[in-house]
PDB file of C-alpha atoms in Angstrom:
ATOM      1  CA  MET A1134       0.000   0.000   0.000  1.00 54.00           C
ATOM      2  CA  GLY A1135       1.412   3.379  -1.030  1.00 64.00           C
ATOM      3  CA  ALA A1136       1.882   6.389   1.231  1.00 71.00           C
ATOM      4  CA  THR A1137      -1.017   8.811   1.655  1.00 72.00           C
ATOM      5  CA  CYS A1138      -1.243  12.579   2.446  1.00 72.00           C
ATOM      6  CA  VAL A1139      -1.613  13.165   6.205  1.00 63.00           C
ATOM      7  CA  ARG A1140      -4.067  15.979   5.482  1.00 65.00           C
ATOM      8  CA  CYS A1141      -6.362  14.716   2.721  1.00 72.00           C
ATOM      9  CA  SER A1142      -5.405  10.969   2.569  1.00 71.00           C
ATOM     10  CA  ARG A1143      -4.641  11.177  -1.117  1.00 73.00           C
ATOM     11  CA  PRO A1144      -1.898   8.940  -2.465  1.00 74.00           C
ATOM     12  CA  ILE A1145       1.558  10.445  -2.535  1.00 71.00           C
ATOM     13  CA  GLY A1146       3.542   9.619  -5.617  1.00 65.00           C
ATOM     14  CA  GLU A1147       6.954  10.057  -4.006  1.00 62.00           C
ATOM     15  CA  PRO A1148       6.993   9.485  -0.235  1.00 56.00           C
ATOM     16  CA  ALA A1149      10.463  10.923   0.049  1.00 51.00           C
ATOM     17  CA  SER A1150       9.061  14.362  -0.905  1.00 54.00           C
ATOM     18  CA  GLY A1151       7.161  14.633   2.418  1.00 60.00           C
ATOM     19  CA  ALA A1152       3.909  13.695   4.195  1.00 69.00           C
ATOM     20  CA  LEU A1153       1.719  16.052   2.082  1.00 68.00           C
ATOM     21  CA  CYS A1154       0.515  15.708  -1.426  1.00 76.00           C
ATOM     22  CA  ASP A1155       1.409  18.285  -4.001  1.00 75.00           C
ATOM     23  CA  GLU A1156      -1.921  20.138  -3.659  1.00 77.00           C
ATOM     24  CA  CYS A1157      -1.763  20.416   0.156  1.00 75.00           C
ATOM     25  CA  ARG A1158       1.858  21.419  -0.026  1.00 75.00           C
ATOM     26  CA  ALA A1159       0.920  24.275  -2.398  1.00 73.00           C
ATOM     27  CA  ARG A1160      -1.856  25.475  -0.086  1.00 75.00           C
ATOM     28  CA  LEU A1161       0.504  25.405   2.896  1.00 69.00           C
ATOM     29  CA  ARG A1162       3.044  27.439   0.974  1.00 71.00           C
ATOM     30  CA  ILE A1163       0.425  30.095   0.138  1.00 70.00           C
ATOM     31  CA  LEU A1164      -0.752  30.239   3.793  1.00 67.00           C
ATOM     32  CA  LEU A1165       2.750  30.664   5.188  1.00 66.00           C
ATOM     33  CA  ALA A1166       3.530  33.342   2.633  1.00 64.00           C
ATOM     34  CA  ALA A1167       0.441  35.336   3.673  1.00 57.00           C
ATOM     35  CA  ARG A1168       1.315  35.142   7.377  1.00 54.00           C
ATOM     36  CA  ALA A1169       4.859  36.261   6.687  1.00 52.00           C
ATOM     37  CA  GLY A1170       3.477  39.306   4.912  1.00 52.00           C
ATOM     38  CA  VAL A1171       1.334  40.198   7.904  1.00 46.00           C
ATOM     39  CA  ARG A1172       4.283  39.819  10.215  1.00 50.00           C
ATOM     40  CA  ARG A1173       6.450  42.019   8.022  1.00 53.00           C
ATOM     41  CA  ALA A1174       3.699  44.682   7.901  1.00 49.00           C
ATOM     42  CA  GLY A1175       3.411  44.670  11.716  1.00 49.00           C
ATOM     43  CA  GLU A1176       7.139  45.022  12.045  1.00 51.00           C
ATOM     44  CA  ARG A1177       7.071  47.976   9.671  1.00 55.00           C
ATOM     45  CA  SER A1178       4.299  49.679  11.734  1.00 56.00           C
ATOM     46  CA  LEU A1179       6.228  49.198  14.978  1.00 58.00           C
ATOM     47  CA  LEU A1180       9.426  50.506  13.458  1.00 59.00           C
ATOM     48  CA  GLY A1181       7.553  53.553  12.117  1.00 61.00           C
ATOM     49  CA  ALA A1182       6.108  54.360  15.540  1.00 63.00           C
ATOM     50  CA  LEU A1183       9.527  54.020  17.148  1.00 66.00           C
ATOM     51  CA  ALA A1184      11.030  56.326  14.543  1.00 64.00           C
ATOM     52  CA  VAL A1185       8.377  59.007  15.120  1.00 61.00           C
ATOM     53  CA  ALA A1186       8.843  58.786  18.899  1.00 66.00           C
ATOM     54  CA  SER A1187      12.603  59.114  18.482  1.00 69.00           C
ATOM     55  CA  VAL A1188      12.230  62.211  16.320  1.00 61.00           C
ATOM     56  CA  LEU A1189       9.820  63.852  18.792  1.00 68.00           C
ATOM     57  CA  THR A1190      12.127  63.066  21.732  1.00 73.00           C
ATOM     58  CA  LEU A1191      15.098  64.524  19.886  1.00 69.00           C
ATOM     59  CA  ALA A1192      13.138  67.678  19.038  1.00 67.00           C
ATOM     60  CA  LEU A1193      12.081  68.099  22.686  1.00 70.00           C
ATOM     61  CA  VAL A1194      15.653  67.686  23.930  1.00 68.00           C
ATOM     62  CA  LEU A1195      16.954  70.193  21.396  1.00 70.00           C
ATOM     63  CA  GLY A1196      14.244  72.658  22.387  1.00 68.00           C
ATOM     64  CA  LEU A1197      15.109  72.376  26.075  1.00 66.00           C
ATOM     65  CA  LEU A1198      18.809  72.764  25.366  1.00 65.00           C
ATOM     66  CA  ARG A1199      18.115  75.839  23.277  1.00 64.00           C
ATOM     67  CA  GLN A1200      15.918  77.359  25.991  1.00 61.00           C
ATOM     68  CA  PHE A1201      18.290  76.769  28.885  1.00 59.00           C
ATOM     69  CA  GLY A1202      21.237  77.643  26.784  1.00 57.00           C
ATOM     70  CA  SER A1203      19.733  81.034  25.909  1.00 52.00           C
ATOM     71  CA  VAL A1204      18.900  81.770  29.572  1.00 49.00           C
ATOM     72  CA  ALA A1205      22.423  80.906  30.639  1.00 49.00           C
ATOM     73  CA  ALA A1206      23.838  83.092  27.919  1.00 48.00           C
ATOM     74  CA  GLU A1207      21.879  86.176  28.998  1.00 53.00           C
ATOM     75  CA  PRO A1208      23.928  88.752  30.897  1.00 57.00           C
ATOM     76  CA  MET A1209      23.119  89.165  34.620  1.00 54.00           C
ATOM     77  CA  ARG A1210      20.553  91.877  35.197  1.00 60.00           C
ATOM     78  CA  GLN A1211      21.678  94.843  37.215  1.00 61.00           C
ATOM     79  CA  GLN A1212      20.113  95.541  40.607  1.00 60.00           C
ATOM     80  CA  HIS A1213      17.582  98.339  40.882  1.00 63.00           C
ATOM     81  CA  GLY A1214      19.184 100.877  43.188  1.00 67.00           C
ATOM     82  CA  VAL A1215      21.937 100.427  45.717  1.00 74.00           C
ATOM     83  CA  TRP A1216      21.789  98.791  49.150  1.00 77.00           C
ATOM     84  CA  GLN A1217      23.082 100.883  52.024  1.00 75.00           C
ATOM     85  CA  ILE A1218      23.173 100.687  55.804  1.00 80.00           C
ATOM     86  CA  LEU A1219      21.502 103.603  57.564  1.00 80.00           C
ATOM     87  CA  GLY A1220      23.937 104.406  60.339  1.00 69.00           C
ATOM     88  CA  GLY A1221      22.441 107.566  61.809  1.00 68.00           C
ATOM     89  CA  ALA A1222      21.140 105.787  64.910  1.00 71.00           C
ATOM     90  CA  THR A1223      22.140 102.854  67.083  1.00 83.00           C
ATOM     91  CA  PHE A1224      19.422 100.212  67.226  1.00 88.00           C
ATOM     92  CA  ILE A1225      19.061  97.196  69.467  1.00 89.00           C
ATOM     93  CA  SER A1226      15.952  95.621  67.973  1.00 90.00           C
ATOM     94  CA  PRO A1227      14.316  97.564  65.113  1.00 93.00           C
ATOM     95  CA  VAL A1228      10.947  95.863  64.579  1.00 94.00           C
ATOM     96  CA  GLY A1229       8.782  98.324  62.635  1.00 93.00           C
ATOM     97  CA  MET A1230       9.059 101.212  60.199  1.00 95.00           C
ATOM     98  CA  ALA A1231       6.994 103.858  58.445  1.00 96.00           C
ATOM     99  CA  ALA A1232       7.923 106.615  55.989  1.00 94.00           C
ATOM    100  CA  ASP A1233       6.380 110.065  55.673  1.00 91.00           C
ATOM    101  CA  ARG A1234       5.725 112.010  52.489  1.00 84.00           C
ATOM    102  CA  MET A1235       9.152 113.647  52.639  1.00 86.00           C
ATOM    103  CA  GLY A1236      10.964 110.324  52.718  1.00 90.00           C
ATOM    104  CA  ASN A1237      11.852 110.476  56.402  1.00 93.00           C
ATOM    105  CA  LEU A1238      11.877 107.104  58.123  1.00 94.00           C
ATOM    106  CA  TYR A1239      10.416 106.324  61.555  1.00 96.00           C
ATOM    107  CA  VAL A1240      11.998 103.232  63.095  1.00 95.00           C
ATOM    108  CA  VAL A1241      10.559 101.395  66.108  1.00 96.00           C
ATOM    109  CA  ASP A1242      13.390 100.274  68.396  1.00 95.00           C
ATOM    110  CA  ALA A1243      11.621  97.900  70.777  1.00 95.00           C
ATOM    111  CA  ALA A1244      14.443  97.207  73.217  1.00 94.00           C
ATOM    112  CA  ASN A1245      15.246 100.939  73.520  1.00 94.00           C
ATOM    113  CA  SER A1246      11.519 101.794  73.865  1.00 96.00           C
ATOM    114  CA  ARG A1247      11.715 104.658  71.412  1.00 95.00           C
ATOM    115  CA  ILE A1248      11.050 105.817  67.845  1.00 95.00           C
ATOM    116  CA  ASP A1249      14.009 107.133  65.832  1.00 94.00           C
ATOM    117  CA  LYS A1250      13.280 109.542  63.000  1.00 94.00           C
ATOM    118  CA  LEU A1251      15.840 109.333  60.200  1.00 93.00           C
ATOM    119  CA  ALA A1252      16.384 111.458  57.101  1.00 92.00           C
ATOM    120  CA  PRO A1253      16.428 109.628  53.737  1.00 91.00           C
ATOM    121  CA  ASP A1254      20.235 109.434  53.957  1.00 89.00           C
ATOM    122  CA  GLY A1255      20.106 107.906  57.444  1.00 90.00           C
ATOM    123  CA  THR A1256      20.884 111.022  59.460  1.00 91.00           C
ATOM    124  CA  LEU A1257      19.223 110.931  62.871  1.00 92.00           C
ATOM    125  CA  LEU A1258      16.700 113.793  63.068  1.00 93.00           C
ATOM    126  CA  ALA A1259      14.863 113.100  66.304  1.00 93.00           C
ATOM    127  CA  THR A1260      14.094 110.524  68.964  1.00 93.00           C
ATOM    128  CA  LEU A1261      10.498 110.128  70.108  1.00 94.00           C
ATOM    129  CA  GLY A1262       9.580 108.559  73.419  1.00 93.00           C
ATOM    130  CA  SER A1263      11.416 107.018  76.345  1.00 93.00           C
ATOM    131  CA  ARG A1264      10.852 104.010  78.586  1.00 95.00           C
ATOM    132  CA  GLY A1265       7.843 104.276  80.898  1.00 96.00           C
ATOM    133  CA  ASN A1266       4.044 104.366  81.022  1.00 95.00           C
ATOM    134  CA  ALA A1267       3.365 108.114  81.266  1.00 95.00           C
ATOM    135  CA  PRO A1268       1.945 110.036  78.266  1.00 94.00           C
ATOM    136  CA  GLY A1269       4.597 110.147  75.552  1.00 94.00           C
ATOM    137  CA  GLN A1270       6.526 107.224  77.041  1.00 96.00           C
ATOM    138  CA  LEU A1271       6.731 103.713  75.577  1.00 97.00           C
ATOM    139  CA  ASP A1272       7.414 100.173  76.720  1.00 96.00           C
ATOM    140  CA  ARG A1273       8.644  97.762  74.039  1.00 96.00           C
ATOM    141  CA  PRO A1274       6.719  99.296  71.105  1.00 97.00           C
ATOM    142  CA  THR A1275       6.400  97.148  67.992  1.00 97.00           C
ATOM    143  CA  ALA A1276       4.716  99.195  65.240  1.00 97.00           C
ATOM    144  CA  VAL A1277       4.349 102.752  63.972  1.00 98.00           C
ATOM    145  CA  ALA A1278       2.083 104.511  61.481  1.00 97.00           C
ATOM    146  CA  LEU A1279       1.517 108.071  60.247  1.00 95.00           C
ATOM    147  CA  ASP A1280      -1.723 109.884  59.505  1.00 88.00           C
ATOM    148  CA  PRO A1281      -2.172 112.188  56.483  1.00 79.00           C
ATOM    149  CA  ILE A1282      -0.931 115.238  58.382  1.00 80.00           C
ATOM    150  CA  GLY A1283       2.157 113.602  59.871  1.00 87.00           C
ATOM    151  CA  ASN A1284       1.083 112.619  63.381  1.00 91.00           C
ATOM    152  CA  VAL A1285       2.760 109.461  64.698  1.00 96.00           C
ATOM    153  CA  TYR A1286       0.816 106.481  66.055  1.00 97.00           C
ATOM    154  CA  VAL A1287       2.707 103.854  68.040  1.00 98.00           C
ATOM    155  CA  ALA A1288       1.640 100.377  69.134  1.00 98.00           C
ATOM    156  CA  ASP A1289       2.875 100.627  72.736  1.00 97.00           C
ATOM    157  CA  THR A1290       2.825  96.872  73.204  1.00 97.00           C
ATOM    158  CA  ALA A1291       3.867  96.294  76.821  1.00 97.00           C
ATOM    159  CA  ASN A1292       1.587  99.150  77.946  1.00 97.00           C
ATOM    160  CA  SER A1293      -1.316  97.695  75.889  1.00 97.00           C
ATOM    161  CA  ARG A1294      -2.236 101.014  74.308  1.00 97.00           C
ATOM    162  CA  ILE A1295      -1.844 103.224  71.240  1.00 97.00           C
ATOM    163  CA  GLU A1296       0.131 106.453  71.620  1.00 96.00           C
ATOM    164  CA  LYS A1297      -0.420 109.437  69.350  1.00 94.00           C
ATOM    165  CA  LEU A1298       2.563 111.795  69.087  1.00 94.00           C
ATOM    166  CA  SER A1299       3.320 114.914  67.085  1.00 90.00           C
ATOM    167  CA  VAL A1300       6.245 114.901  64.659  1.00 86.00           C
ATOM    168  CA  THR A1301       8.368 116.360  67.475  1.00 87.00           C
ATOM    169  CA  GLY A1302       7.284 113.744  70.022  1.00 90.00           C
ATOM    170  CA  VAL A1303       4.703 115.789  71.941  1.00 92.00           C
ATOM    171  CA  PRO A1304       1.999 113.409  73.287  1.00 94.00           C
ATOM    172  CA  LEU A1305      -1.334 114.174  71.666  1.00 89.00           C
ATOM    173  CA  GLY A1306      -3.441 111.307  72.911  1.00 89.00           C
ATOM    174  CA  THR A1307      -3.614 107.757  74.216  1.00 92.00           C
ATOM    175  CA  TRP A1308      -6.089 105.011  73.368  1.00 90.00           C
ATOM    176  CA  GLY A1309      -6.752 101.827  75.248  1.00 93.00           C
ATOM    177  CA  SER A1310      -5.763  99.987  78.370  1.00 94.00           C
ATOM    178  CA  PHE A1311      -5.182  96.343  79.212  1.00 96.00           C
ATOM    179  CA  GLY A1312      -8.288  94.211  78.767  1.00 96.00           C
ATOM    180  CA  SER A1313     -10.579  92.513  76.278  1.00 96.00           C
ATOM    181  CA  GLY A1314     -13.428  94.997  76.020  1.00 94.00           C
ATOM    182  CA  PRO A1315     -14.039  97.442  73.146  1.00 92.00           C
ATOM    183  CA  GLY A1316     -11.166  99.912  73.029  1.00 92.00           C
ATOM    184  CA  GLN A1317      -8.995  97.734  75.273  1.00 95.00           C
ATOM    185  CA  PHE A1318      -5.896  95.839  74.116  1.00 97.00           C
ATOM    186  CA  ASN A1319      -3.692  92.939  75.046  1.00 97.00           C
ATOM    187  CA  GLY A1320      -0.189  93.467  73.681  1.00 96.00           C
ATOM    188  CA  PRO A1321      -1.040  95.163  70.327  1.00 97.00           C
ATOM    189  CA  HIS A1322       1.583  94.494  67.632  1.00 97.00           C
ATOM    190  CA  GLY A1323       0.202  96.397  64.641  1.00 96.00           C
ATOM    191  CA  VAL A1324      -1.224  99.822  63.828  1.00 97.00           C
ATOM    192  CA  ALA A1325      -2.356 101.563  60.631  1.00 97.00           C
ATOM    193  CA  VAL A1326      -4.099 104.850  59.827  1.00 94.00           C
ATOM    194  CA  ASP A1327      -6.260 105.546  56.766  1.00 90.00           C
ATOM    195  CA  HIS A1328      -6.724 108.827  54.888  1.00 80.00           C
ATOM    196  CA  GLU A1329      -9.614 109.870  57.172  1.00 77.00           C
ATOM    197  CA  GLY A1330      -7.663 109.331  60.362  1.00 82.00           C
ATOM    198  CA  ASN A1331      -9.295 106.042  61.378  1.00 89.00           C
ATOM    199  CA  VAL A1332      -6.874 103.937  63.411  1.00 94.00           C
ATOM    200  CA  TYR A1333      -6.651 100.146  62.942  1.00 97.00           C
ATOM    201  CA  VAL A1334      -5.017  98.126  65.704  1.00 97.00           C
ATOM    202  CA  GLY A1335      -3.760  94.543  65.583  1.00 97.00           C
ATOM    203  CA  ASP A1336      -4.886  93.492  69.073  1.00 97.00           C
ATOM    204  CA  THR A1337      -2.586  90.486  69.151  1.00 96.00           C
ATOM    205  CA  GLY A1338      -3.331  89.033  72.583  1.00 96.00           C
ATOM    206  CA  ASN A1339      -7.090  89.259  71.987  1.00 97.00           C
ATOM    207  CA  ASP A1340      -6.871  87.736  68.470  1.00 96.00           C
ATOM    208  CA  ARG A1341      -8.718  90.579  66.764  1.00 97.00           C
ATOM    209  CA  VAL A1342      -8.406  93.872  64.878  1.00 97.00           C
ATOM    210  CA  GLN A1343     -10.038  97.004  66.287  1.00 96.00           C
ATOM    211  CA  LYS A1344     -10.978 100.151  64.391  1.00 94.00           C
ATOM    212  CA  LEU A1345     -10.932 103.425  66.303  1.00 90.00           C
ATOM    213  CA  SER A1346     -12.459 106.576  64.875  1.00 83.00           C
ATOM    214  CA  PRO A1347     -10.782 109.907  65.668  1.00 74.00           C
ATOM    215  CA  PHE A1348     -14.169 111.616  65.450  1.00 75.00           C
ATOM    216  CA  LYS A1349     -16.547 111.681  68.353  1.00 75.00           C
ATOM    217  CA  PRO A1350     -20.268 112.216  67.699  1.00 78.00           C
ATOM    218  CA  GLU A1351     -19.924 115.870  68.702  1.00 77.00           C
ATOM    219  CA  HIS A1352     -17.146 116.289  66.108  1.00 77.00           C
ATOM    220  CA  VAL A1353     -19.334 115.141  63.241  1.00 78.00           C
ATOM    221  CA  LYS A1354     -22.402 116.973  64.541  1.00 82.00           C
ATOM    222  CA  LYS A1355     -20.692 120.348  64.780  1.00 82.00           C
ATOM    223  CA  TYR A1356     -18.429 119.853  61.728  1.00 83.00           C
ATOM    224  CA  PRO A1357     -20.152 117.509  59.238  1.00 83.00           C
ATOM    225  CA  GLU A1358     -17.439 118.372  56.692  1.00 82.00           C
ATOM    226  CA  ILE A1359     -14.632 117.036  58.929  1.00 79.00           C
ATOM    227  CA  HIS A1360     -13.837 114.227  56.457  1.00 77.00           C
ATOM    228  CA  GLU A1361     -13.287 116.813  53.721  1.00 82.00           C
ATOM    229  CA  TYR A1362     -10.763 118.565  55.938  1.00 81.00           C
ATOM    230  CA  PHE A1363      -8.675 115.409  56.049  1.00 78.00           C
ATOM    231  CA  TRP A1364      -8.980 114.868  52.287  1.00 79.00           C
ATOM    232  CA  ARG A1365      -7.819 118.436  51.649  1.00 83.00           C
ATOM    233  CA  ALA A1366      -4.896 118.163  54.076  1.00 82.00           C
ATOM    234  CA  THR A1367      -3.782 114.894  52.445  1.00 78.00           C
ATOM    235  CA  LYS A1368      -3.872 116.453  48.981  1.00 81.00           C
ATOM    236  CA  LEU A1369      -1.979 119.551  50.110  1.00 83.00           C
ATOM    237  CA  ALA A1370       0.672 117.410  51.806  1.00 80.00           C
ATOM    238  CA  GLY A1371       1.322 115.638  48.510  1.00 76.00           C
ATOM    239  CA  GLU A1372       1.567 118.916  46.611  1.00 80.00           C
ATOM    240  CA  ALA A1373       3.860 120.503  49.193  1.00 77.00           C
ATOM    241  CA  LYS A1374       6.292 117.618  48.869  1.00 72.00           C
ATOM    242  CA  HIS A1375       7.031 118.553  45.250  1.00 77.00           C
ATOM    243  CA  SER A1376       6.924 122.339  45.634  1.00 79.00           C
ATOM    244  CA  VAL A1377       9.295 125.019  46.932  1.00 79.00           C
ATOM    245  CA  ASP A1378       6.556 127.628  46.976  1.00 84.00           C
ATOM    246  CA  PRO A1379       6.137 128.983  50.553  1.00 85.00           C
ATOM    247  CA  ALA A1380       2.475 129.602  49.812  1.00 85.00           C
ATOM    248  CA  LYS A1381       1.903 125.853  49.374  1.00 82.00           C
ATOM    249  CA  GLY A1382       3.501 125.162  52.739  1.00 82.00           C
ATOM    250  CA  GLN A1383       1.384 127.810  54.409  1.00 86.00           C
ATOM    251  CA  GLU A1384      -1.752 126.396  52.821  1.00 86.00           C
ATOM    252  CA  LEU A1385      -0.921 122.986  54.294  1.00 84.00           C
ATOM    253  CA  LEU A1386      -0.321 124.490  57.732  1.00 85.00           C
ATOM    254  CA  ASP A1387      -3.676 126.273  57.553  1.00 87.00           C
ATOM    255  CA  ALA A1388      -5.411 122.985  56.714  1.00 85.00           C
ATOM    256  CA  ILE A1389      -3.733 121.250  59.659  1.00 83.00           C
ATOM    257  CA  GLN A1390      -4.725 124.062  62.002  1.00 84.00           C
ATOM    258  CA  GLN A1391      -8.296 123.788  60.760  1.00 82.00           C
ATOM    259  CA  ILE A1392      -8.390 120.125  61.794  1.00 80.00           C
ATOM    260  CA  ASP A1393      -6.691 120.921  65.082  1.00 78.00           C
ATOM    261  CA  LYS A1394      -9.332 123.565  65.777  1.00 80.00           C
ATOM    262  CA  VAL A1395     -12.105 121.000  65.390  1.00 78.00           C
ATOM    263  CA  PHE A1396     -10.555 118.733  68.006  1.00 74.00           C
ATOM    264  CA  TRP A1397      -9.907 121.523  70.472  1.00 76.00           C
ATOM    265  CA  GLU A1398     -13.401 122.988  70.156  1.00 73.00           C
ATOM    266  CA  THR A1399     -15.028 119.589  70.703  1.00 66.00           C
ATOM    267  CA  LYS A1400     -12.609 118.407  73.372  1.00 62.00           C
ATOM    268  CA  GLU A1401     -14.332 117.301  76.561  1.00 55.00           C
TER     269      GLU A1401
END
């Protein structure tokens, strides 16, 4: 009995040629050729994707190198202005500052319990306050602020109050005492004054901010235009800063005296 094809059982003329007949062998050849084509196409797709990814990666690296390279190549920018040490006064612990419209600097020196007034070049112009609890005295102050007409407000921390001083250090008023009620403080560490003279206090120990108005009800009743006085004085102070005309200075002084008159006439 002759050999037969293992696939279709047809007789094989020459067994030495294999276990498939000529027809099955031809079909197998066609099938293998088709699969090889698919495999080659898949390999081409994978190689294409890898090539695109490589190009994109290279472009990204070149872009980053160009960016960082250009930043490194830029010349160092010059500083705006010049740092200097203001040596007109000897401080122990300067903790707060404020500047007036003329460029003078008020520095709170907590350990010395005083306010040093410095010119723009650092020259010591005046010293406000001394250690104590009497009017005009301070105990470890921590903050300072100026109103539109130049009065100085100090957070007198250890005395738990706000001190109001003139530009020459004359005591003009005191707000607060130790406590937690309205108008009382517990170690205030911050103070600010707006253009109408309202005083804002960082009442640190009581975890709150208090707003104090400089105007009592009798102030506003007798002088309903009091807010306009402050607006006018603020505007004149700005103009006087850039003018050498004595008339401008006198106009500012008149505006300040007008405000001062209101407080004196309504003072209890």
